[in-house]
Short mmCIF file of C-alpha atoms in Angstrom, two decimals:
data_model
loop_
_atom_site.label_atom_id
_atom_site.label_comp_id
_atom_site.label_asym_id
_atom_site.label_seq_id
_atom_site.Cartn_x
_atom_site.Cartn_y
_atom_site.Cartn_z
CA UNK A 15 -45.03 -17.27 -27.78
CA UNK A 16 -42.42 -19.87 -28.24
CA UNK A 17 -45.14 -22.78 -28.84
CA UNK A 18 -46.79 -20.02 -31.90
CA UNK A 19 -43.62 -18.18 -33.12
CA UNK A 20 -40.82 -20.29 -32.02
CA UNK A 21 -37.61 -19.88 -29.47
CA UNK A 22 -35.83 -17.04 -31.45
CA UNK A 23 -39.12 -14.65 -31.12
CA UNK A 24 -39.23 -15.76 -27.89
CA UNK A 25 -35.96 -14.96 -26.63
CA UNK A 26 -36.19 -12.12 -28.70
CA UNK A 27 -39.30 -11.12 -26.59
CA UNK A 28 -37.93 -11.53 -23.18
CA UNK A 29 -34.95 -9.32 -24.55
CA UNK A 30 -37.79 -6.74 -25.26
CA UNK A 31 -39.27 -7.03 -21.84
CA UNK A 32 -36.04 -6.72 -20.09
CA UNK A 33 -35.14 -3.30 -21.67
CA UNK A 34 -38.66 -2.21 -21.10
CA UNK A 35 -38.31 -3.09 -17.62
CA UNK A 36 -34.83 -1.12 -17.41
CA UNK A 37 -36.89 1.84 -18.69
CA UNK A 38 -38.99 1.99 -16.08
CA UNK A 39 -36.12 2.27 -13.08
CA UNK A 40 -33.82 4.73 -12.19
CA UNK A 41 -29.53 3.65 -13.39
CA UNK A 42 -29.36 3.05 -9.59
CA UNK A 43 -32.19 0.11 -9.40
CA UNK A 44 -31.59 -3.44 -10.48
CA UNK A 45 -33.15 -5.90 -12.35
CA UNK A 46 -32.43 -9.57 -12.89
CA UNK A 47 -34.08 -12.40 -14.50
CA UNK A 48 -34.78 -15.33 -12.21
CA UNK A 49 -35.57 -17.53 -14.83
CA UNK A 50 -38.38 -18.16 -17.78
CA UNK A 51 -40.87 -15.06 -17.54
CA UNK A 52 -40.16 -14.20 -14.03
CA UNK A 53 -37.67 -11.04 -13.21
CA UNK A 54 -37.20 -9.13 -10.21
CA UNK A 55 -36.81 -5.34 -9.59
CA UNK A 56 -34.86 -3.85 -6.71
CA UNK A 57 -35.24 -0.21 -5.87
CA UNK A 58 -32.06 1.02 -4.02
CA UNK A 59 -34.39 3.70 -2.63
CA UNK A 60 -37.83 3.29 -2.57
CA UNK A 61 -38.46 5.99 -0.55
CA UNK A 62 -37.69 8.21 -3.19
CA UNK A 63 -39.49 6.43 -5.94
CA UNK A 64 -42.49 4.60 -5.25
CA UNK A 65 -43.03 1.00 -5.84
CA UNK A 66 -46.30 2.10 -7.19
CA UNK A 67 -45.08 4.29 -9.66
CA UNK A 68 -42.94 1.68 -11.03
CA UNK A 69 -45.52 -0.53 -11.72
CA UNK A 70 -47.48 2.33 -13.58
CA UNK A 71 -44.31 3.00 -16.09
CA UNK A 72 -43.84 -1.24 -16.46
CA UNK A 73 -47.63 -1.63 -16.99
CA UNK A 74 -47.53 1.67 -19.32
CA UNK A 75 -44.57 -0.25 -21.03
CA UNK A 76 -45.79 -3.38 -21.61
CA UNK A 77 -48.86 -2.17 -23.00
CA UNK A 78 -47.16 -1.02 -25.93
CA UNK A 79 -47.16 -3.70 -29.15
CA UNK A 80 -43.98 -5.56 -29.83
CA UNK A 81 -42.60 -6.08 -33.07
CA UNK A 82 -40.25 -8.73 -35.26
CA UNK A 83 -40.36 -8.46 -38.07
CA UNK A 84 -43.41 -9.19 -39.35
CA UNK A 85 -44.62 -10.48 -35.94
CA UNK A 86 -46.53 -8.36 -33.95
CA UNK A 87 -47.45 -8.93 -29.86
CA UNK A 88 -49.69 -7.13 -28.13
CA UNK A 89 -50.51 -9.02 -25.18
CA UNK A 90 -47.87 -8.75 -22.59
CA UNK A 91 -48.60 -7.96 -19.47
CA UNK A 92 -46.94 -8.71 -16.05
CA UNK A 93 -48.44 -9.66 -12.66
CA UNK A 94 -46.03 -7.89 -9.81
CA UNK A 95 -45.32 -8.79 -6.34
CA UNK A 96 -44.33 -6.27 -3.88
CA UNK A 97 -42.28 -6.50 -0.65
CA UNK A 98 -40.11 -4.10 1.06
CA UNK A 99 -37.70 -3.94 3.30
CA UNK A 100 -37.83 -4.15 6.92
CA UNK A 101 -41.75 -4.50 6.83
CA UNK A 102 -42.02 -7.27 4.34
CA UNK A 103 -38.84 -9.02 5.39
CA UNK A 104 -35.55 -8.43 6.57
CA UNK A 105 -33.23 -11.05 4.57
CA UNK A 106 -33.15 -11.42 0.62
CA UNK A 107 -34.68 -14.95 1.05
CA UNK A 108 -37.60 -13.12 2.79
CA UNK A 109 -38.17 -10.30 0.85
CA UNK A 110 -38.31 -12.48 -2.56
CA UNK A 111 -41.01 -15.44 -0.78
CA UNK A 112 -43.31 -12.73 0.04
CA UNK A 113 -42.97 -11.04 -3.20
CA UNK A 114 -43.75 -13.80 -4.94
CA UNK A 115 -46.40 -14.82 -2.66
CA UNK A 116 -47.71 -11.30 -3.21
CA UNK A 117 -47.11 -11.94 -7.14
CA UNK A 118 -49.35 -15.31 -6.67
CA UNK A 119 -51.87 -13.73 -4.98
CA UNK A 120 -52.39 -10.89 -7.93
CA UNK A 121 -52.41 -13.52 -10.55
CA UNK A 122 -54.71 -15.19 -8.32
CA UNK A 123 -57.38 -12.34 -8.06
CA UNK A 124 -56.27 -10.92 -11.30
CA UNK A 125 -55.04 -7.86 -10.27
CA UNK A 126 -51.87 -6.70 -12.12
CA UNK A 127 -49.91 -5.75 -8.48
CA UNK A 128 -50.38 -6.39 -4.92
CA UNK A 129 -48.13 -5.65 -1.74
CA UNK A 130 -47.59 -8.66 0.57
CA UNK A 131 -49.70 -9.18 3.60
CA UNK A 132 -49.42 -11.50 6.14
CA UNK A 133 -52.58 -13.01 5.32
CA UNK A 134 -51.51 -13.72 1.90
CA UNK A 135 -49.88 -16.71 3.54
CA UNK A 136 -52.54 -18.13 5.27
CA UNK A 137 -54.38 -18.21 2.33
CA UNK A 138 -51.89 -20.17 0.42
CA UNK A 139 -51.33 -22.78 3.04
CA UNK A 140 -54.52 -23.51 3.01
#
């Protein structure tokens, strides 16, 4: 996007995802940017609202077109990494490596969301 339209549209763009990510959560959940296209989601209670069910509203979300102007893009789409706590990891530094291995490992088989496994490691040590 930035390479086609420039840095405005895409800053402008990542504003877009961000409030389309907010959508998708409950006022309770919280969502940060890490940095460039990469954000992370944290469900206070994910017992009450599936992870899964998340990704269905962000993928339903990002579907949709966005517009400036007279730009139009239509091909965002997000590859999610799921971990939760204790299963998945019991410190914050935990819990974020195996979502992103996770996250990797959906890009990898080009699957829009996975949940970490164990052997999701082995295969990316080698």
């Amino acid at each position: 996007v930035n390479d086609t339209y420039g840095h405005g549209v895409g800053d402008q763009l990542l504003k877009g995802v961000a409030e389309r990510l907010k959508a998708a959560v409950r006022e309770s959940d919280i969502i940060f940017r890490l940095g460039g296209d990469e954000f992370t989601i944290i469900l206070k209670t994910p017992e009450v609202i599936f992870p899964e069910v998340v990704v269905r509203r962000i993928q339903d979300n990002l579907a949709e077109p966005f517009f400036f102007k007279s730009i139009q893009i239509g091909f965002v789409s997000a590859s999610i990494g799921i971990a939760t706590f204790p299963k998945h990891g019991r410190t914050v530094g935990e819990l974020m490596k195996n979502a992103d291995v996770a996250m990797y490992e959906a890009k990898k088989s080009n699957t829009p969301w996975l949940h970490f496994a164990a052997d999701m490691v082995l295969r990316a040590t080698g």
